[in-house]
Short mmCIF file of C-alpha atoms and ligand atoms in Angstrom, two decimals:
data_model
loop_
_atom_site.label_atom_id
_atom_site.label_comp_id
_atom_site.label_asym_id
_atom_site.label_seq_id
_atom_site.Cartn_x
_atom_site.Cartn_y
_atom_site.Cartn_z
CA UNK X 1138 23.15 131.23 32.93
CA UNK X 1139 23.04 132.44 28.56
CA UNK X 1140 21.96 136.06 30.21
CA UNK X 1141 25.21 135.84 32.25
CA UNK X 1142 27.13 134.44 29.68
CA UNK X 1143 26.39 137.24 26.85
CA UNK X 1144 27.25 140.24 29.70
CA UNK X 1145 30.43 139.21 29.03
CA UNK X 1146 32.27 140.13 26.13
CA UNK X 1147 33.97 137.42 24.45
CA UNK X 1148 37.79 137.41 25.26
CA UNK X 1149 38.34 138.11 21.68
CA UNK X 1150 36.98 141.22 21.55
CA UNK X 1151 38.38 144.19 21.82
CA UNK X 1152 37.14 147.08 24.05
CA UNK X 1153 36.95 149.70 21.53
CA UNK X 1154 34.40 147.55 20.17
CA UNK X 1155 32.45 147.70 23.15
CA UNK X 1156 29.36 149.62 22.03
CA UNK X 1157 28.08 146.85 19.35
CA UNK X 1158 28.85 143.59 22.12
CA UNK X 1159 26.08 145.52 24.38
CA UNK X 1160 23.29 145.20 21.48
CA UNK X 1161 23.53 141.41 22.58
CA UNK X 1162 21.67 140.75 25.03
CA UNK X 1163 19.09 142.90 22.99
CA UNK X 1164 19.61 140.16 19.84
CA UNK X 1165 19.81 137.29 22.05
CA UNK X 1166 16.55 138.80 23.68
CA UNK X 1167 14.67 139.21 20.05
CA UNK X 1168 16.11 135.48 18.76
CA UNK X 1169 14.46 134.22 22.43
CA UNK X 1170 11.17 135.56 21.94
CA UNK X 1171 11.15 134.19 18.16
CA UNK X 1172 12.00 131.09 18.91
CA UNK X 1173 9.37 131.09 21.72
CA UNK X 1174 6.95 132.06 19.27
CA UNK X 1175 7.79 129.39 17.05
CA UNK X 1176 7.51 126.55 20.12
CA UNK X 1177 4.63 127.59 21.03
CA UNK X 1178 2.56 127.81 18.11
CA UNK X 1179 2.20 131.28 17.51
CA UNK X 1180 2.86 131.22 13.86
CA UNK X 1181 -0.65 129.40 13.07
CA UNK X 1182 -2.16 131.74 14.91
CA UNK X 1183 -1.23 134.78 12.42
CA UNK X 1184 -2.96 135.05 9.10
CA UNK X 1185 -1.71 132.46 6.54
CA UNK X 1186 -0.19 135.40 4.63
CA UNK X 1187 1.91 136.65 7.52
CA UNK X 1188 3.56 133.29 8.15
CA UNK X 1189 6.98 132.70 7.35
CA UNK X 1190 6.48 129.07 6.68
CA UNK X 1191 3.62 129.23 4.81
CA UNK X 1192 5.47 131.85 2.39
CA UNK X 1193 8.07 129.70 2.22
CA UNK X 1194 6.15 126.80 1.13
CA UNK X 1195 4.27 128.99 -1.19
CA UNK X 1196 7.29 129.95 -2.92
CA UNK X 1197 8.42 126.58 -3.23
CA UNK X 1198 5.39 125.53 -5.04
CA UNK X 1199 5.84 128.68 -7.59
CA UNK X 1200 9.00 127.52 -8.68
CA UNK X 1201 7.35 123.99 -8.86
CA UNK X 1202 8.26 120.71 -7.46
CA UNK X 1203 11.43 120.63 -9.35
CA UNK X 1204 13.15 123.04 -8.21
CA UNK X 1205 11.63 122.86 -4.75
CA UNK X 1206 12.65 119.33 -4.63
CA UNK X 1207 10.74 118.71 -1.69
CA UNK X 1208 7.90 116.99 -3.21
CA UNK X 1209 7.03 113.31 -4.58
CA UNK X 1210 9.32 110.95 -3.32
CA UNK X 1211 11.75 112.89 -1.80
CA UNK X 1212 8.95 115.00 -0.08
CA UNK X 1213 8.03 112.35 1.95
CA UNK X 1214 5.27 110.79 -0.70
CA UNK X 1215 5.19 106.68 -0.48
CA UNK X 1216 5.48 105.50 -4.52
CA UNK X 1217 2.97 102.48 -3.69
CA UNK X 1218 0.97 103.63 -1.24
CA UNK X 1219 2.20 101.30 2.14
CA UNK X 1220 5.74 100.95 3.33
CA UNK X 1221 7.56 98.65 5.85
CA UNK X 1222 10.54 100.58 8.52
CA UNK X 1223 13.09 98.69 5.91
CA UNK X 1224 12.57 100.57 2.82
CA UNK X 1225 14.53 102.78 1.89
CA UNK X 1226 12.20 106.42 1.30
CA UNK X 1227 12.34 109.36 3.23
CA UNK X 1228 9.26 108.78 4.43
CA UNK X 1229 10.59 106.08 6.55
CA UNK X 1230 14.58 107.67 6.77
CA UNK X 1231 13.39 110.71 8.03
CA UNK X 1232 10.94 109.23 10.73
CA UNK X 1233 12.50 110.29 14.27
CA UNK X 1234 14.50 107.39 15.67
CA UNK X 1235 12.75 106.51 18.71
CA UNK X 1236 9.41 107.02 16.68
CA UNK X 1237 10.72 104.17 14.58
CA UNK X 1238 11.87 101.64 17.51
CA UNK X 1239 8.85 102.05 19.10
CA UNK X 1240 6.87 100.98 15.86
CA UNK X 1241 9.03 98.27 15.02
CA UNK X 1242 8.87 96.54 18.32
CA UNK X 1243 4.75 96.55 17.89
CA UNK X 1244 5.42 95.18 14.26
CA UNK X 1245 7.23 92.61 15.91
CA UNK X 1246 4.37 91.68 18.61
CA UNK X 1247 1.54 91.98 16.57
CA UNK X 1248 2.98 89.82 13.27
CA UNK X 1249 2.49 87.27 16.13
CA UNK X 1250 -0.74 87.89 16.17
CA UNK X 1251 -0.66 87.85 12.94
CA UNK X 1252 -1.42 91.44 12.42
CA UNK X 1253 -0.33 92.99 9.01
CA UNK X 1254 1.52 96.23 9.66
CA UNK X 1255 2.23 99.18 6.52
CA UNK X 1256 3.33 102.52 7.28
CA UNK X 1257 1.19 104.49 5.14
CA UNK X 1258 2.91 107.66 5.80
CA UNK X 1259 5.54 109.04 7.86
CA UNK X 1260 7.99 112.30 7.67
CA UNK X 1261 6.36 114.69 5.10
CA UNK X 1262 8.19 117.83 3.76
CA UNK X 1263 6.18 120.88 4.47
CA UNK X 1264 5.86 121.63 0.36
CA UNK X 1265 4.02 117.92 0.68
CA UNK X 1266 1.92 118.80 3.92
CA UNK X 1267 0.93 121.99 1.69
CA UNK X 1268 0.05 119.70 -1.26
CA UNK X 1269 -2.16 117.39 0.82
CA UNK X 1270 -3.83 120.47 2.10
CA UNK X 1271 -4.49 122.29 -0.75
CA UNK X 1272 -5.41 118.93 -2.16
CA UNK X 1273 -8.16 118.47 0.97
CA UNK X 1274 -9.37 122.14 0.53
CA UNK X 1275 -9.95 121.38 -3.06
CA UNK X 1276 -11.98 118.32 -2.38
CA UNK X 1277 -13.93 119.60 1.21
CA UNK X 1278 -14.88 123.16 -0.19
CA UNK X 1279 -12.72 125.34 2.14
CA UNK X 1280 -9.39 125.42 4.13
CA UNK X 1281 -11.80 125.04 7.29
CA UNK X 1282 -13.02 122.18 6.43
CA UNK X 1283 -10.07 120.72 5.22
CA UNK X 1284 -8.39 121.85 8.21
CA UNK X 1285 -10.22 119.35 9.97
CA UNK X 1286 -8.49 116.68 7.55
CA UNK X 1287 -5.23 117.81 7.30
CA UNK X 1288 -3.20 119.26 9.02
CA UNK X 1289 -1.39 122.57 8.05
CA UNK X 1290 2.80 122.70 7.24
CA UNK X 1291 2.79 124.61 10.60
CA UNK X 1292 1.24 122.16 12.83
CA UNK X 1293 1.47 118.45 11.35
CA UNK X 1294 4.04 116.69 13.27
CA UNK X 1295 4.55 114.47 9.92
CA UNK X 1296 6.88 117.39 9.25
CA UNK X 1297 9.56 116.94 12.33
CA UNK X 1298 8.79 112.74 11.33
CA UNK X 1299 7.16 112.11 14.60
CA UNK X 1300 3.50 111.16 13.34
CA UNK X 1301 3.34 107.76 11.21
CA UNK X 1302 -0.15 106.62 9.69
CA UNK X 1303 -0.53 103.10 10.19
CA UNK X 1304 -2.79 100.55 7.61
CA UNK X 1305 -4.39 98.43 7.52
CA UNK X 1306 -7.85 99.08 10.06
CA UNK X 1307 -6.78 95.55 11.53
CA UNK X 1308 -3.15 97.11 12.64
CA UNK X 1309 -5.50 100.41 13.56
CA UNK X 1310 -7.21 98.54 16.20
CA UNK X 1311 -4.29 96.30 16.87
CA UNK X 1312 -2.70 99.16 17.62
CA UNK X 1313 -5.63 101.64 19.32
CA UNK X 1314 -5.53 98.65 21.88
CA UNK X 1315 -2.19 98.03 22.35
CA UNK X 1316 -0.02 101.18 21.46
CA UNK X 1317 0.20 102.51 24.66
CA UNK X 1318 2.85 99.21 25.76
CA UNK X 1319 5.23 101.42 23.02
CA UNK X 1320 4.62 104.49 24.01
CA UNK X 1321 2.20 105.04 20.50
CA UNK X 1322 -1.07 106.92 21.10
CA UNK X 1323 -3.85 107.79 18.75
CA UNK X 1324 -4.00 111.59 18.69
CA UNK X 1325 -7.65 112.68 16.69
CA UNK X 1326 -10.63 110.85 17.16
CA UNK X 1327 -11.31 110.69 13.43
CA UNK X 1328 -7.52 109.07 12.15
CA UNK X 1329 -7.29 105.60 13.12
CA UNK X 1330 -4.51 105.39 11.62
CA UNK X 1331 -2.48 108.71 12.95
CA UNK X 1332 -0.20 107.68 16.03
CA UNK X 1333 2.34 109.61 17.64
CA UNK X 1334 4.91 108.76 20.32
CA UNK X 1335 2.97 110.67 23.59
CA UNK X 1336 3.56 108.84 26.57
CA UNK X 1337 5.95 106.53 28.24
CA UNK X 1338 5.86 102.89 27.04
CA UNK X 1339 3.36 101.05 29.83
CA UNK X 1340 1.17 104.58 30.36
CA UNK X 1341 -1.75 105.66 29.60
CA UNK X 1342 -2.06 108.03 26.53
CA UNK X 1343 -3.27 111.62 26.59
CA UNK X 1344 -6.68 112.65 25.99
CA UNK X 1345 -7.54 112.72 21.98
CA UNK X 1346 -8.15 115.79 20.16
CA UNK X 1347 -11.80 115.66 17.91
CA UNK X 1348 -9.83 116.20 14.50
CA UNK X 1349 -6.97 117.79 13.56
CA UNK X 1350 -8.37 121.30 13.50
CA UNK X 1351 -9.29 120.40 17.42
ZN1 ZN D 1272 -1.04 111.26 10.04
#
């Protein structure tokens, strides 16, 4: 239906313009495949260096967090460490909205079981994500290894807000047990406290993944 679509020159142009309208199809074709690539997860598969994220990020963090102004707070970080769906942060404000319902409605169920409930994290900029990596590789020795504790700006899905880390362990396994009702799975065997929105409220979750690396 597009393909169809961009045969046709618009009715605004004219036809002595004809020869540029046929290179198109031919951009439309080159924007497809890009955007393909970027669905399906080709960019982490290229060398850090040749990613267009990753530069991006890394030029962020030259010009430092100020002028980036996609770290601390505004990056996604939570001043105090835990955070209810009411405050007012990014971290919660930029969480996808049906991400958020479903979380609030197992607040709701499990404060009657008298379950505590923090957010601990939620939407992350991708010049945080980078942080928390380079923070990991720092501490475990080697991106590989951190790799298997963070996820990179190209593949945590803090960054599009639909990943929230849940505290404390109680609302883990509160939730490990009962997140399924909502639609909230657990996605790596070693976060507890990582859930994502991956099946419909009632199913059964998807298989987990060892770590994030996995
Ligand atoms: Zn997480």
């Amino acid at each position: 239906m597009v393909r169809q679509q961009l045969t046709q020159p618009p009715a605004h142009v004219s036809t002595q313009r004809a020869p540029r309208t046929d290179r198109r199809p031919m951009a439309a074709a080159v924007v497809g495949v890009t955007v393909l690539a970027a669905v399906f997860g080709i960019y982490p598969l290229l060398d850090r260096a040749d990613s267009p994220v990753v530069r991006a990020v890394d030029d962020a963090l030259d010009r430092g967090p100020a002028a980036s102004g996609a770290t601390g707070v505004e990056g996604g970080e939570i001043p105090d460490g835990v955070a209810t769906l009411d405050d007012d942060l990014p971290a919660i404000t930029g969480l996808d909205p049906a991400l958020a319902d479903a979380v609030r409605q197992a607040v709701t169920d499990a404060a009657a079981d008298d379950i505590d409930f923090w957010i601990t994290s939620g939407w992350r900029s991708a010049a945080y994500q980078q942080q928390l990596l380079d923070a990991a590789v720092r501490k475990h020795g080697s991106l590989e290894a951190a790799r298997r504790v963070v996820a990179s700006p190209e593949t945590s899905r803090h960054i599009g807000g639909n990943a929230v880390d849940i505290g404390p362990t109680e609302a883990d396994y509160w939730l490990i047990q009962h997140g399924a009702d909502y639609g909230l799975c657990q996605v790596y065997a070693n976060e507890i406290w990582h859930f994502e929105l991956l099946t419909e409220p009632g199913s059964t979750c998807p298989p987990m993944l060892e770590d994030s690396a996995g």
